[in-house]
Amino acid sequence: MSVHPFDLAIALDAVAPGRYRGHTSTAYANMIGPFGGITAAQLLAAVLRTDDRHGTPLACTVNFLAPVADGEFILSVRKTRQNNSSQHWLVELLQGDDPDPRANATVITALRRETWNAIEIPHPPVPPAADVAVTEKPALMRWPDSYEFRFIEGGFPSRSEGPELKSSCTIAWMRDQPPRPLDFPALMSLSDSFFPRVFVRRPRWVPAGTMSITTYFHCTDTDLAAVGASHLLAIANGQVFNGGFFDQTAHLWSDGGQCLATSHQIVYFKE
Amino acid sequence: MSVHPFDLAIALDAVAPGRYRGHTSTAYANMIGPFGGITAAQLLAAVLRTDDRHGTPLACTVNFLAPVADGEFILSVRKTRQNNSSQHWLVELLQGDDPDPRANATVITALRRETWNAIEIPHPPVPPAADVAVTEKPALMRWPDSYEFRFIEGGFPSRSEGPELKSSCTIAWMRDQPPRPLDFPALMSLSDSFFPRVFVRRPRWVPAGTMSITTYFHCTDTDLAAVGASHLLAIANGQVFNGGFFDQTAHLWSDGGQCLATSHQIVYFKE
């Protein structure tokens, strides 16, 4: 049985205490360099590889500082604080002789307890994944081939210019392609799988890229095991576009109606 | 003329290259230790104090790693990346002999350009600030005395238990008390000025605290100068409460209708 491309992408070799060597993945290539979601997943995977980690991911902020070049990278992981029920981590992605990181992340891992639970964000009425057609992908970059998209609202940004829309909302059933049981790195990557909202809102391709993404996890390993390889309901919305930057939010739901993750990112764009 | 308490709170002494000494402020004290918003403002202020910073804040993620003790602290600032139109920063708050930071922040500063602008989040219909009564504060901690709150929806959490609400939404006009011209550190602090949504949603005081906050700025110095000391429309909503943690979002609007900042935070709570 062959190894799933996502597992190959997040595979890390321990080269020294707190240092792991990884490699960019052609299956998750963007137009230039890797898809940001896979870089985010690799940074989170480094924390999960440490010997003294306890708990599961609660929050992960990834900053994209400079383009990641195709090839090897080193992930340097530092535990910045150990508390009774949580740990804080700082991860840096380094390449070649460059003394500055190309990406970094702050991560919180924590032990969850059974408590009063509630979901305040709306879950839109949607047809089941099986009733929504799989969308053909634009052949512009590789990484979308590693996901299955079934769009309910919105879709891939058009390559031709169109009139400005009032909303950049996208609603889709999504999962890894080929299907793969969900884990935290995959959920992190999925939280960054939404095209820049500026492409959707004002149909026109312009240079754009995520500068920082923060994802909050609302689930345990048990919750993710229950999801398995089924589809997630993925919802993204733009917020404020100003001065060459904008932010967008995302909600990722299991098909059982649990909100597994909420995410927020800031993106640059050029005209 | 006396110095504003906020200016005293964010005052920093340069003690070495990239190292600044600050001091907690009794005007912004929480029940135990400082209000998280003032700590976040201090971390951001350290970046703004550096000699080689260009641009204005675009994104600021602050992680609260351990309680900040009343008294002095050192802010250690490192520029992690210099790009043409943006800079990335890492700030750590250190106290006493503790080798680990008590708080840290990743900050992006950037040069904004005039571009196509849009706001996709809703601005609720609200009466002007002058038509909304100033709310009396609960005498539980000091920091709310440093703000003026005029609640339109929601209010200070009740000290008595009540039935669970369907929404934790709060809408209020807010500003510094005494009034002070808005700047980025003040906007950062205001973005953390919302009580934990769990107190509002399920009226009951329980131990709770922000673990990480991310604020995105959608404004320039010129925009903030136009706001001056007028009120901001502040809107907060809870998202997902699960396993002893929840996240909440915030939007901060000028009274002229510009969305100045959007924010997202993850909070622990105990039952």
Coordinates of C-alpha atoms in Angstrom, one line a residue, chain B residues 51-255:
Chain B
D51 CA 14.6 52.3 15.4
D52 CA 14.3 50.4 12.2
R53 CA 10.5 49.7 12.0
H54 CA 8.7 50.9 9.0
G55 CA 5.1 50.7 8.2
T56 CA 2.3 50.3 10.7
P57 CA 0.8 47.3 12.5
L58 CA -1.0 44.9 10.2
A59 CA -1.3 41.8 12.5
C60 CA -0.5 41.1 16.1
T61 CA -0.9 37.7 17.8
V62 CA -0.3 37.7 21.6
N63 CA 0.0 34.5 23.5
F64 CA -0.4 34.7 27.3
L65 CA 1.9 32.0 28.6
A66 CA 1.9 32.6 32.3
P67 CA 0.6 35.2 34.8
V68 CA 2.4 38.5 34.6
A69 CA 3.4 39.6 38.1
D70 CA 2.9 43.2 39.2
G71 CA 6.0 45.1 38.7
E72 CA 8.8 45.5 36.1
F73 CA 9.2 43.4 33.0
I74 CA 11.6 43.3 30.0
L75 CA 10.4 43.2 26.4
S76 CA 12.8 41.5 24.1
V77 CA 12.2 42.4 20.4
R78 CA 13.6 40.5 17.5
K79 CA 13.0 41.4 13.8
T80 CA 12.5 37.9 12.2
R81 CA 12.3 39.1 8.6
Q82 CA 12.6 42.3 6.6
N83 CA 10.8 42.5 3.3
N84 CA 10.3 45.3 0.9
S85 CA 6.9 46.4 2.2
S86 CA 6.6 44.4 5.5
Q87 CA 8.5 43.4 8.6
H88 CA 8.0 40.5 10.9
W89 CA 8.7 40.7 14.7
L90 CA 8.9 38.4 17.7
V91 CA 8.5 40.0 21.1
E92 CA 8.9 38.2 24.5
L93 CA 7.9 39.5 27.9
L94 CA 10.3 38.4 30.6
Q95 CA 10.2 38.8 34.4
G96 CA 12.8 38.3 37.1
D97 CA 14.8 35.1 37.0
D98 CA 12.2 33.2 35.0
P99 CA 14.0 32.0 31.8
D100 CA 10.7 31.4 30.0
P101 CA 8.6 34.3 28.6
R102 CA 5.3 35.2 30.4
A103 CA 3.8 36.4 27.1
N104 CA 5.0 36.6 23.5
A105 CA 3.8 38.2 20.3
T106 CA 4.3 37.9 16.6
V107 CA 3.7 41.2 14.9
I108 CA 3.6 42.2 11.2
T109 CA 4.2 45.8 10.3
A110 CA 3.5 46.8 6.7
L111 CA 3.2 49.7 4.3
R112 CA -0.3 50.2 3.0
R113 CA -1.1 51.3 -0.5
E114 CA -4.3 52.9 -1.9
T115 CA -6.3 50.1 -3.4
W116 CA -9.8 48.8 -4.0
N117 CA -11.4 48.7 -0.6
A118 CA -14.5 47.0 0.7
I119 CA -16.1 45.9 3.9
E120 CA -18.0 42.6 3.9
I121 CA -19.0 42.3 7.5
P122 CA -22.2 43.8 8.6
H123 CA -22.4 47.1 10.5
P124 CA -25.5 47.0 12.7
P125 CA -27.8 49.9 12.8
V126 CA -27.0 51.7 16.1
P127 CA -27.9 55.0 17.7
P128 CA -25.0 57.5 18.0
A129 CA -22.8 57.3 21.1
A130 CA -24.2 60.5 22.6
D131 CA -27.7 58.8 22.7
V132 CA -26.6 55.8 24.6
A133 CA -26.1 56.0 28.4
V134 CA -22.7 55.4 29.9
T135 CA -22.9 52.1 31.9
E136 CA -21.9 51.9 35.5
K137 CA -19.1 49.4 36.1
P138 CA -18.9 46.4 38.4
A139 CA -16.4 47.2 41.1
L140 CA -14.6 43.9 40.7
M141 CA -11.4 45.1 39.0
R142 CA -9.7 48.3 38.1
W143 CA -9.2 48.1 34.3
P144 CA -12.8 48.8 33.2
D145 CA -12.5 52.2 34.9
S146 CA -10.0 53.0 32.2
Y147 CA -12.7 52.7 29.6
E148 CA -16.1 54.2 28.9
F149 CA -18.7 51.6 28.0
R150 CA -22.1 52.6 26.4
F151 CA -23.9 49.3 25.8
I152 CA -26.4 48.9 23.0
E153 CA -26.7 45.1 23.3
G154 CA -25.5 43.0 26.2
G155 CA -23.7 44.6 29.1
F156 CA -21.4 43.8 31.9
P157 CA -21.9 40.2 33.0
S158 CA -24.3 39.9 35.9
R159 CA -22.8 38.8 39.2
S160 CA -25.8 36.6 39.8
E161 CA -26.5 33.5 37.9
G162 CA -29.1 33.6 35.2
P163 CA -30.7 31.4 32.5
E164 CA -28.5 30.5 29.5
L165 CA -28.8 33.0 26.6
K166 CA -28.9 32.1 22.9
S167 CA -26.3 34.7 22.0
S168 CA -23.3 36.2 23.7
C169 CA -23.3 39.2 21.4
T170 CA -22.2 42.5 22.8
I171 CA -22.5 45.8 21.0
A172 CA -21.2 49.0 22.7
W173 CA -19.7 52.4 22.0
M174 CA -16.3 52.5 23.8
R175 CA -13.4 54.7 24.3
D176 CA -10.5 55.3 26.7
Q177 CA -11.4 56.9 30.0
P178 CA -10.3 59.7 30.2
P179 CA -10.6 60.2 26.4
R180 CA -7.3 59.9 24.5
P181 CA -6.5 60.1 20.8
L182 CA -6.5 56.6 19.3
D183 CA -3.3 54.9 18.3
F184 CA -2.3 51.3 17.5
P185 CA -1.5 50.2 21.1
A186 CA -4.8 51.6 22.3
L187 CA -6.7 49.9 19.5
M188 CA -4.9 46.6 20.4
S189 CA -6.0 47.0 24.0
L190 CA -9.6 47.8 23.0
S191 CA -9.7 44.6 20.8
D192 CA -9.2 42.6 24.1
S193 CA -11.7 44.7 26.2
F194 CA -14.6 42.2 25.8
F195 CA -15.4 40.1 28.8
P196 CA -15.1 36.4 28.2
R197 CA -18.2 35.4 26.2
V198 CA -18.9 32.4 28.6
F199 CA -19.9 34.9 31.3
V200 CA -22.4 36.5 29.0
R201 CA -23.8 33.4 27.3
R202 CA -24.3 31.5 30.5
P203 CA -24.5 34.2 33.1
R204 CA -22.2 32.9 35.8
W205 CA -18.7 33.9 36.8
V206 CA -16.1 31.2 36.4
P207 CA -12.4 31.2 36.2
A208 CA -11.5 32.2 32.6
G209 CA -8.7 33.9 30.7
T210 CA -7.5 34.6 27.2
M211 CA -4.7 32.2 26.0
S212 CA -4.1 33.8 22.6
I213 CA -5.5 36.8 20.7
T214 CA -4.9 37.8 17.1
T215 CA -5.9 41.3 15.9
Y216 CA -5.8 42.5 12.3
F217 CA -5.6 46.2 11.7
H218 CA -7.3 47.8 8.7
C219 CA -6.2 51.4 9.1
T220 CA -3.3 53.8 8.8
D221 CA -2.0 56.5 11.2
T222 CA -4.0 59.0 9.2
D223 CA -7.2 57.0 9.8
L224 CA -6.5 56.9 13.5
A225 CA -5.8 60.6 13.6
A226 CA -9.2 61.2 12.0
V227 CA -10.9 59.0 14.8
G228 CA -9.1 61.0 17.5
A229 CA -10.7 60.5 20.9
S230 CA -14.2 59.7 19.5
H231 CA -16.0 56.5 20.4
L232 CA -15.5 53.2 18.6
L233 CA -18.4 50.8 17.9
A234 CA -17.3 47.5 19.5
I235 CA -19.0 44.2 18.6
A236 CA -18.1 40.8 20.1
N237 CA -19.5 37.4 19.5
G238 CA -18.8 33.9 20.9
Q239 CA -18.2 31.1 18.4
V240 CA -17.5 27.6 19.7
F241 CA -17.4 26.5 23.4
N242 CA -15.9 23.0 23.7
G243 CA -13.8 21.1 26.2
G244 CA -13.1 24.0 28.6
F245 CA -12.2 26.5 25.8
F246 CA -14.0 28.8 23.5
D247 CA -13.2 31.4 20.9
Q248 CA -14.7 34.8 20.3
T249 CA -14.5 37.4 17.6
A250 CA -14.5 41.2 17.7
H251 CA -15.0 44.0 15.2
L252 CA -14.0 47.6 16.0
W253 CA -15.5 50.4 13.9
S254 CA -14.9 54.1 13.8
D255 CA -18.0 56.3 14.3

